[in-house]
Amino acid sequence: MGGRKYIQHLKMRWITILLVQGICISLGLALLVGSVFHYFFMLANWIYFTVFILSAFIFLYFRPLWKINETEVVRYLDNHFPQLEDSCALLLRSSDGLSVLESLQVSKIFPQLPKNQVIKGSGKKLAIGLGCLVVGISSLLAFYNIPARSLPISSPRQAKSSHQQQIENVLPQVANYTLTIIPPVYTSKVLRSQKQFYVKAEVGAKVKWNLKTNKSIGAFYVIFNDTEKLKLNAIKGDSTQWAFSRKIEKQGFYQLELDGVKSDLYPIDIIPDLPVSIKIIRPKSQTTIDIGQAQQIDLSAILTDDYGIAEAFISATMASGKGESVSFTEKKLHFNAIFNRQRNLTLNKHIDLKNLGMKPGDELYFFIHAKDNKGQQSRSDVYSVSIVDTAELMSMAGMTSGVNLVPEYFRSERQIILDAEKLLAEKDKLSIAAFKTRSNDLGVDQKLLRLRYGQFLGEENETQIGGDHDEHDHDGHEEPNQKFGDVQAIMDKYAHKHDIAEDATFFEPAIKTQLKAVLNEMWKAELNLRTYKPQDALPFAYKALRLLKDLQQKSRAYVAKTTVKTTALKAEKRLTGELDKITDPRQNLQFEVKDQVKDELRLLLTLLNNHQNGKPFSTNEKALLQTGEKQVIAAAVSHPESYLAALKSLRKLNVQTFPAAKDLNTVSRAIYTIIGKSAAKPQAGTTGSNQKLSNNYFNYLKKY
């Protein structure tokens, strides 16, 4: 009993050492890899859990703990401790079942069981695990203390903004400054700090400015979009320490003013939060379930969002009945998925139309409704699914009146369907030969119907290909009125001309396309009937009948039935009304000069072009520059990355004695962009000499 307890204790110790080593290694790798990915790729905290689980699975693959049992421990002791004489297996056996020699051997090796350093290398295993854990914790602390990276720049316009923020000018009074951006909670992003006044933040993010000046400042202002001016208070009365914060909701620009000295213009760029993008892969936008098809659909959609998807479901509306008795039933179908704020999701849903209560003739309209972490809602396009009504399809309603582009014998497709269903009902009573004969006969009827249908598309009957040439004269005698050398007449005499299928009918292209679809379905039905499979032929026959019926409904002529009842006129009251309230019509219109702003900018553009030689601006011309500055400011508020440089150059032109060519070109390019392309205006056309001659001739004719 003592030997068995020793082996069991050694087994648990061995498992514990490996378990501790595995947890430490997995946790260390999770902290190391997760902190790297979180810092460089701004991934959420789920990356730590994912790496931990993956590392644990890999460790257990190479160190399967469940395989460590008492037999494995006995084998380990026999291999590593020679003094046990390969007899440790006797310790697991009951003392009653041992022989005399085996009992003597047990009593000999039991005192030799090792007490210390039984599991060799256990200290090394624990040291490796603890080392990995220390490295992971150190990397986590290191990346946490490093300022967060700004988002990568992808577009050329953003790259230009990045270049501007790298070379931004700072007032000499500012000794040190730090901007801290706190993203909204729903983005799951950590706060980040930067050493630049250029702000690029998410919508609703809070930005904190901390500034330190190298001398005491009397008045500190912050000007937003050149319209809002905020006065700052020093921190704890220290005129060199300043701080303020602001929630960023829209883009624009700002600047600092220290004791009357204004800084450069700094842009504020907003990262918008877009709603959930929904893309339905299947089914099609309009799905029709024909006879014989399973009354079910498989829905598959891809959802994408910037910061995570909070909810998504299917909003379905089922329409039953017709006319005034139609009824609608709304249902909410949920996906079997866990959203957990994931950014990309592929959702699948199997919808059984019978379980929804749909019957033949009903229609289902559905769309996907989704909501992101911010609460923004979005929906997909509306998709429809309809089940063909067999009773309505087999009825003769709508086929007894109206304009028929399809001949009467096309309606025998209904009779083929009835005969096929009758054949299936009598299948058990018929012999195999009789069943195949009747099925083949139905295939022949379907073929004849298809061939008649093909004639209306200009296709030849298969029974007449190459035949009936009696109308051509092949005796070699020339007609008396035939012109000598007329090649076309000779070719017409001996050639057999056929109609071109695309030009042989007077049907419209849309009708022709649907007629071809009918022919295709008839051919599939014929194929199954000829191969003695009438059950498989029914769906194609039903679809052909439905297409024919839709075609005949499209070709019908409808006249609206009206029953308007008017009030009877009283002859004694006619023309006796008072007309004093009736005045002359007057229309007051207010015409706005919409192009006044563009006209001012065009005038400013002309002024800038006139000063390309470095000629200084006069007082009146500087007033025009200030007028144009308002328009550039408005453009810079909406698009700071495009017009902020032009606003800086325009303000330089107001203070420069001799305008710089660089600033003139920058402002000119911005004004060109603001004005845009002018709309084309009608112009008097020019006519050639031949047109003038014909007009003069026509005018002279009118005189006489």
Coordinates of N, CA and C in Angstrom, one line a residue, residues 227-396:
T227 N -14.1 81.4 -35.3 CA -15.3 81.9 -34.9 C -15.5 81.8 -33.4
E228 N -15.1 80.8 -32.8 CA -15.3 80.5 -31.3 C -13.9 80.7 -30.6
K229 N -14.0 81.6 -29.6 CA -12.7 82.0 -28.9 C -12.9 81.7 -27.4
L230 N -12.1 80.8 -26.9 CA -12.2 80.4 -25.5 C -11.0 80.9 -24.7
K231 N -11.2 81.4 -23.5 CA -10.1 81.9 -22.6 C -9.8 80.8 -21.6
L232 N -8.5 80.5 -21.5 CA -8.1 79.5 -20.6 C -7.6 80.1 -19.3
N233 N -7.7 79.2 -18.2 CA -7.3 79.6 -16.9 C -6.1 78.8 -16.5
A234 N -5.1 79.4 -15.9 CA -3.9 78.7 -15.5 C -4.2 77.6 -14.5
I235 N -3.4 76.6 -14.4 CA -3.5 75.5 -13.5 C -3.0 75.9 -12.1
K236 N -3.8 76.0 -11.1 CA -3.4 76.3 -9.7 C -2.7 77.7 -9.7
G237 N -3.1 78.6 -10.5 CA -2.5 79.9 -10.5 C -1.2 80.0 -11.1
D238 N -0.6 78.9 -11.7 CA 0.7 78.9 -12.3 C 0.5 79.4 -13.7
S239 N 1.0 80.6 -14.1 CA 0.9 81.1 -15.4 C 1.7 80.4 -16.5
T240 N 2.4 79.4 -16.1 CA 3.1 78.6 -17.1 C 2.5 77.2 -17.4
Q241 N 1.5 76.8 -16.6 CA 0.8 75.5 -16.8 C -0.6 75.8 -17.2
W242 N -1.0 75.2 -18.4 CA -2.3 75.4 -19.0 C -2.8 74.1 -19.5
A243 N -4.1 73.9 -19.3 CA -4.8 72.7 -19.8 C -6.2 73.0 -20.1
F244 N -6.7 72.3 -21.1 CA -8.2 72.4 -21.5 C -8.5 71.1 -22.3
S245 N -9.8 70.9 -22.3 CA -10.3 69.7 -23.0 C -11.5 70.0 -23.9
R246 N -11.8 69.2 -24.8 CA -12.9 69.5 -25.7 C -13.4 68.2 -26.4
K247 N -14.7 68.0 -26.5 CA -15.2 66.8 -27.2 C -15.4 67.2 -28.7
I248 N -14.8 66.3 -29.5 CA -14.7 66.6 -30.9 C -15.9 65.9 -31.6
E249 N -16.7 66.7 -32.2 CA -17.9 66.2 -33.0 C -17.8 66.4 -34.5
K250 N -17.1 67.4 -34.9 CA -17.0 67.7 -36.3 C -15.6 68.3 -36.6
Q251 N -15.2 68.2 -37.9 CA -13.8 68.6 -38.2 C -13.8 70.1 -38.5
G252 N -12.6 70.6 -38.5 CA -12.3 72.0 -38.7 C -10.9 72.3 -38.4
F253 N -10.6 73.4 -37.7 CA -9.2 73.8 -37.4 C -9.3 74.7 -36.1
Y254 N -8.1 74.9 -35.5 CA -8.0 75.8 -34.4 C -6.6 76.4 -34.3
Q255 N -6.4 77.4 -33.5 CA -5.1 78.0 -33.3 C -5.0 78.6 -31.9
L256 N -3.8 78.8 -31.4 CA -3.6 79.3 -30.1 C -3.2 80.8 -30.2
E257 N -3.6 81.5 -29.1 CA -3.2 82.9 -29.0 C -2.7 83.2 -27.6
L258 N -1.4 83.5 -27.6 CA -0.7 83.8 -26.3 C -0.2 85.2 -26.3
D259 N -0.9 86.0 -25.4 CA -0.6 87.4 -25.2 C -0.6 88.2 -26.6
G260 N -1.7 87.9 -27.4 CA -1.9 88.5 -28.6 C -1.1 87.9 -29.8
V261 N -0.3 87.0 -29.6 CA 0.5 86.3 -30.7 C -0.2 85.0 -31.0
K262 N -0.6 84.9 -32.3 CA -1.4 83.8 -32.8 C -0.4 82.7 -33.4
S263 N -0.8 81.5 -33.1 CA 0.0 80.4 -33.6 C -0.4 80.0 -35.1
D264 N 0.1 79.0 -35.6 CA -0.3 78.5 -36.9 C -1.7 77.8 -36.8
L265 N -2.3 77.5 -37.9 CA -3.5 76.9 -38.0 C -3.3 75.4 -37.9
Y266 N -4.0 74.7 -37.0 CA -3.9 73.3 -36.8 C -5.2 72.6 -37.2
P267 N -5.1 71.6 -38.1 CA -6.4 70.9 -38.5 C -6.9 70.0 -37.5
I268 N -8.3 69.8 -37.5 CA -9.0 68.8 -36.7 C -9.7 67.8 -37.7
D269 N -9.2 66.6 -37.8 CA -9.7 65.6 -38.7 C -10.6 64.6 -38.0
I270 N -11.7 64.3 -38.5 CA -12.6 63.4 -37.8 C -12.6 62.0 -38.5
I271 N -12.6 60.9 -37.8 CA -12.7 59.6 -38.3 C -14.2 59.2 -38.1
P272 N -15.0 59.1 -39.2 CA -16.4 58.9 -39.1 C -16.7 57.4 -38.7
D273 N -17.8 57.3 -38.0 CA -18.3 55.9 -37.7 C -19.4 55.6 -38.6
L274 N -19.2 54.7 -39.5 CA -20.2 54.3 -40.5 C -21.1 53.2 -40.0
P275 N -22.4 53.2 -40.4 CA -23.3 52.1 -40.0 C -22.9 50.8 -40.5
V276 N -23.5 49.7 -40.1 CA -23.2 48.4 -40.5 C -23.5 48.2 -42.0
S277 N -22.5 47.7 -42.7 CA -22.7 47.3 -44.1 C -23.2 45.9 -44.2
I278 N -24.3 45.8 -45.0 CA -25.0 44.5 -45.1 C -25.0 44.0 -46.6
K279 N -24.4 42.9 -46.8 CA -24.4 42.3 -48.2 C -25.0 40.9 -48.1
I280 N -26.1 40.7 -48.8 CA -26.8 39.4 -48.8 C -26.2 38.7 -50.0
I281 N -25.7 37.5 -49.8 CA -25.1 36.7 -50.8 C -26.2 35.8 -51.5
R282 N -27.0 35.2 -50.7 CA -28.1 34.4 -51.2 C -29.3 34.5 -50.3
P283 N -30.5 34.4 -50.7 CA -30.9 34.1 -52.1 C -30.9 35.3 -53.0
K284 N -31.5 35.2 -54.2 CA -31.6 36.3 -55.1 C -32.7 37.3 -54.6
S285 N -32.7 38.5 -55.2 CA -33.6 39.5 -54.7 C -35.1 39.0 -54.9
Q286 N -35.4 38.3 -55.9 CA -36.7 37.7 -56.1 C -36.6 36.2 -56.4
T287 N -37.2 35.5 -55.5 CA -37.1 34.0 -55.6 C -38.5 33.4 -55.8
T288 N -38.7 32.6 -56.7 CA -40.0 31.9 -57.0 C -39.8 30.4 -56.8
I289 N -40.5 29.8 -55.9 CA -40.4 28.4 -55.6 C -41.5 27.7 -56.4
D290 N -41.1 26.9 -57.4 CA -42.0 26.3 -58.3 C -42.5 24.9 -57.7
I291 N -43.4 24.3 -58.4 CA -44.0 23.0 -58.0 C -42.8 22.0 -58.0
G292 N -42.8 21.2 -56.9 CA -41.7 20.2 -56.8 C -40.5 20.6 -56.1
Q293 N -40.3 21.9 -55.9 CA -39.1 22.4 -55.2 C -39.4 22.5 -53.7
A294 N -38.4 22.3 -52.9 CA -38.5 22.4 -51.4 C -38.9 23.8 -51.0
Q295 N -39.9 23.9 -50.1 CA -40.4 25.2 -49.7 C -39.5 25.7 -48.5
Q296 N -38.3 26.1 -48.9 CA -37.3 26.6 -47.9 C -36.3 27.4 -48.6
I297 N -35.6 28.3 -47.9 CA -34.5 29.1 -48.5 C -33.4 29.1 -47.5
D298 N -32.2 29.3 -48.0 CA -31.0 29.4 -47.2 C -30.5 30.9 -47.3
L299 N -30.5 31.6 -46.2 CA -30.1 33.0 -46.3 C -28.6 33.1 -45.8
S300 N -27.8 33.8 -46.5 CA -26.4 34.0 -46.2 C -26.1 35.5 -46.4
A301 N -25.4 36.1 -45.4 CA -25.1 37.5 -45.5 C -23.8 37.8 -44.8
I302 N -23.1 38.9 -45.3 CA -21.9 39.3 -44.7 C -22.1 40.7 -44.1
L303 N -21.8 40.9 -42.8 CA -22.0 42.1 -42.1 C -20.6 42.7 -41.7
T304 N -20.4 44.0 -42.0 CA -19.1 44.6 -41.7 C -19.4 46.0 -41.0
D305 N -18.6 46.2 -40.0 CA -18.7 47.5 -39.3 C -17.3 48.0 -38.8
D306 N -17.2 49.3 -38.5 CA -15.9 49.9 -38.1 C -15.5 49.4 -36.7
Y307 N -16.4 49.4 -35.8 CA -16.0 49.1 -34.4 C -16.7 47.9 -33.8
G308 N -17.7 47.3 -34.4 CA -18.3 46.2 -33.9 C -19.8 46.2 -34.1
I309 N -20.4 45.0 -34.2 CA -21.8 44.8 -34.5 C -22.4 44.3 -33.2
A310 N -23.5 45.0 -32.8 CA -24.2 44.7 -31.5 C -25.4 43.8 -31.7
E311 N -26.1 43.9 -32.8 CA -27.3 43.2 -33.0 C -27.6 43.1 -34.5
A312 N -28.3 42.0 -34.9 CA -28.8 41.8 -36.3 C -29.9 40.7 -36.2
F313 N -30.9 41.0 -37.0 CA -32.0 40.1 -37.1 C -32.7 40.2 -38.4
I314 N -33.6 39.3 -38.7 CA -34.4 39.3 -40.0 C -35.8 39.8 -39.7
S315 N -36.2 40.8 -40.4 CA -37.6 41.3 -40.3 C -38.4 40.8 -41.5
A316 N -39.3 39.9 -41.3 CA -40.0 39.2 -42.3 C -41.5 39.6 -42.3
T317 N -42.1 39.8 -43.4 CA -43.5 40.1 -43.6 C -44.1 39.1 -44.6
M318 N -45.1 38.4 -44.1 CA -45.8 37.4 -45.0 C -47.1 37.9 -45.4
A319 N -47.3 37.9 -46.8 CA -48.6 38.4 -47.4 C -49.4 37.2 -47.8
S320 N -50.6 37.1 -47.4 CA -51.5 36.0 -47.7 C -52.8 36.5 -48.3
G321 N -53.4 35.8 -49.2 CA -54.7 36.3 -49.8 C -54.5 37.2 -51.0
K322 N -55.6 37.6 -51.5 CA -55.6 38.5 -52.7 C -56.6 39.6 -52.6
G323 N -56.3 40.6 -53.4 CA -57.3 41.7 -53.4 C -57.5 42.4 -52.1
E324 N -58.8 42.6 -51.7 CA -59.1 43.3 -50.5 C -59.0 42.4 -49.3
S325 N -58.9 41.1 -49.5 CA -58.8 40.2 -48.4 C -57.3 39.8 -48.0
V326 N -56.4 40.5 -48.6 CA -55.0 40.2 -48.3 C -54.7 40.6 -46.8
S327 N -53.9 39.8 -46.2 CA -53.5 40.0 -44.8 C -52.0 39.9 -44.7
F328 N -51.4 40.7 -43.8 CA -50.0 40.7 -43.6 C -49.6 40.3 -42.1
T329 N -48.6 39.5 -42.0 CA -48.1 39.0 -40.8 C -46.6 39.3 -40.7
E330 N -46.2 40.0 -39.6 CA -44.8 40.3 -39.4 C -44.2 39.4 -38.4
K331 N -43.0 39.0 -38.6 CA -42.2 38.1 -37.7 C -40.8 38.6 -37.7
K332 N -40.2 38.3 -36.5 CA -38.8 38.7 -36.3 C -38.0 37.4 -36.1
L333 N -37.1 37.1 -37.0 CA -36.3 35.9 -37.0 C -34.9 36.3 -36.6
H334 N -34.3 35.5 -35.6 CA -33.0 35.7 -35.1 C -32.0 34.8 -35.7
F335 N -30.8 35.2 -35.8 CA -29.7 34.4 -36.2 C -29.1 33.6 -35.0
N336 N -28.6 32.4 -35.3 CA -28.0 31.6 -34.3 C -26.5 32.0 -34.3
A337 N -26.2 33.2 -33.8 CA -24.8 33.6 -33.8 C -24.6 34.5 -32.6
I338 N -23.4 34.6 -32.1 CA -23.0 35.4 -31.0 C -22.2 36.6 -31.6
F339 N -22.7 37.8 -31.4 CA -22.1 39.0 -32.0 C -20.9 39.4 -31.3
N340 N -21.0 39.7 -30.0 CA -19.8 40.0 -29.2 C -19.0 41.1 -29.8
R341 N -19.6 42.1 -30.4 CA -19.0 43.3 -31.0 C -17.9 42.9 -32.0
Q342 N -18.2 41.9 -32.8 CA -17.3 41.6 -33.9 C -17.4 42.5 -35.0
R343 N -16.3 42.8 -35.8 CA -16.4 43.7 -36.9 C -16.8 43.1 -38.2
N344 N -16.5 41.8 -38.4 CA -16.9 41.1 -39.6 C -17.6 39.8 -39.2
L345 N -18.8 39.6 -39.8 CA -19.6 38.4 -39.5 C -20.2 37.9 -40.8
T346 N -20.2 36.6 -40.8 CA -20.9 35.9 -41.9 C -22.1 35.1 -41.2
L347 N -23.3 35.5 -41.5 CA -24.5 35.0 -40.9 C -25.2 34.1 -41.9
N348 N -25.7 33.0 -41.4 CA -26.5 32.0 -42.2 C -27.7 31.7 -41.4
K349 N -28.8 31.5 -42.2 CA -30.1 31.2 -41.6 C -30.9 30.3 -42.6
H350 N -31.3 29.2 -42.1 CA -32.2 28.3 -42.8 C -33.6 28.6 -42.5
I351 N -34.4 29.0 -43.4 CA -35.8 29.4 -43.2 C -36.7 28.4 -43.9
D352 N -37.5 27.7 -43.0 CA -38.5 26.8 -43.5 C -39.8 27.5 -43.7
L353 N -40.3 27.7 -44.9 CA -41.5 28.5 -45.2 C -42.7 27.8 -44.6
K354 N -42.8 26.5 -44.6 CA -43.9 25.9 -44.0 C -44.1 26.2 -42.5
N355 N -42.9 26.2 -41.8 CA -43.0 26.5 -40.4 C -43.5 27.9 -40.1
L356 N -43.2 28.8 -41.1 CA -43.7 30.2 -41.0 C -45.2 30.3 -41.3
G357 N -45.8 29.2 -41.8 CA -47.2 29.3 -42.1 C -47.6 29.7 -43.5
M358 N -46.6 29.6 -44.4 CA -46.9 30.0 -45.8 C -47.5 28.9 -46.5
K359 N -48.4 29.3 -47.4 CA -49.1 28.3 -48.3 C -48.9 28.7 -49.7
P360 N -49.2 27.8 -50.7 CA -49.1 28.2 -52.1 C -49.9 29.5 -52.4
G361 N -49.2 30.4 -53.1 CA -49.8 31.7 -53.4 C -49.3 32.8 -52.5
D362 N -48.7 32.4 -51.3 CA -48.3 33.5 -50.4 C -46.9 34.0 -50.8
E363 N -46.6 35.2 -50.3 CA -45.3 35.8 -50.6 C -44.7 36.3 -49.3
L364 N -43.4 36.2 -49.2 CA -42.6 36.6 -48.1 C -41.6 37.7 -48.5
Y365 N -41.7 38.8 -47.7 CA -40.8 40.0 -47.9 C -40.0 40.1 -46.6
F366 N -38.6 40.2 -46.8 CA -37.8 40.2 -45.7 C -36.6 41.1 -46.0
F367 N -36.0 41.6 -44.9 CA -34.7 42.4 -44.9 C -34.0 42.2 -43.6
I368 N -32.7 42.5 -43.6 CA -31.9 42.3 -42.5 C -31.7 43.7 -41.8
H369 N -32.0 43.7 -40.5 CA -31.8 44.9 -39.7 C -30.6 44.7 -38.8
A370 N -29.7 45.7 -38.7 CA -28.5 45.6 -37.9 C -28.3 46.9 -37.2
K371 N -27.5 46.7 -36.0 CA -27.2 47.9 -35.2 C -25.8 47.7 -34.7
D372 N -25.0 48.8 -34.8 CA -23.6 48.7 -34.3 C -23.5 49.2 -32.9
N373 N -22.3 49.2 -32.4 CA -22.0 49.5 -30.9 C -22.5 50.9 -30.6
K374 N -22.4 51.8 -31.5 CA -22.8 53.2 -31.2 C -24.4 53.4 -31.2
G375 N -25.1 52.4 -31.7 CA -26.5 52.5 -31.8 C -27.1 52.8 -33.2
Q376 N -26.2 53.0 -34.2 CA -26.6 53.3 -35.5 C -27.3 52.1 -36.1
Q377 N -28.4 52.3 -36.8 CA -29.2 51.3 -37.4 C -29.1 51.3 -38.9
S378 N -29.1 50.2 -39.5 CA -29.0 50.0 -40.9 C -29.8 48.8 -41.3
R379 N -30.3 48.8 -42.6 CA -31.1 47.7 -43.1 C -30.7 47.4 -44.5
S380 N -30.9 46.2 -45.0 CA -30.6 45.8 -46.3 C -31.8 46.1 -47.2
D381 N -31.6 45.8 -48.5 CA -32.7 45.9 -49.4 C -33.8 44.8 -49.1
V382 N -35.0 45.0 -49.6 CA -36.0 44.1 -49.4 C -36.0 43.0 -50.4
Y383 N -36.0 41.7 -49.9 CA -36.0 40.5 -50.8 C -37.3 39.9 -50.7
S384 N -37.7 39.2 -51.7 CA -39.1 38.5 -51.8 C -38.9 37.1 -52.2
V385 N -39.8 36.3 -51.6 CA -39.9 34.8 -51.9 C -41.4 34.5 -52.1
S386 N -41.7 33.9 -53.2 CA -43.1 33.6 -53.5 C -43.2 32.1 -53.8
I387 N -44.3 31.5 -53.4 CA -44.6 30.1 -53.7 C -45.7 30.0 -54.7
V388 N -45.5 29.3 -55.8 CA -46.4 29.2 -56.9 C -47.7 28.5 -56.4
D389 N -48.9 29.1 -56.8 CA -50.1 28.5 -56.4 C -50.6 27.6 -57.5
T390 N -50.6 26.3 -57.2 CA -51.0 25.3 -58.2 C -52.4 25.5 -58.7
A391 N -53.3 25.8 -57.8 CA -54.7 25.9 -58.2 C -54.9 27.1 -59.2
E392 N -54.3 28.2 -58.9 CA -54.4 29.3 -59.8 C -53.7 29.1 -61.1
L393 N -52.6 28.4 -61.0 CA -51.8 28.1 -62.3 C -52.6 27.2 -63.2
M394 N -53.3 26.3 -62.7 CA -54.1 25.3 -63.5 C -55.4 25.9 -63.9
S395 N -55.9 27.0 -63.3 CA -57.2 27.6 -63.7 C -57.0 28.2 -65.1
M396 N -58.2 28.5 -65.7 CA -58.3 29.1 -67.0 C -58.5 30.6 -66.9

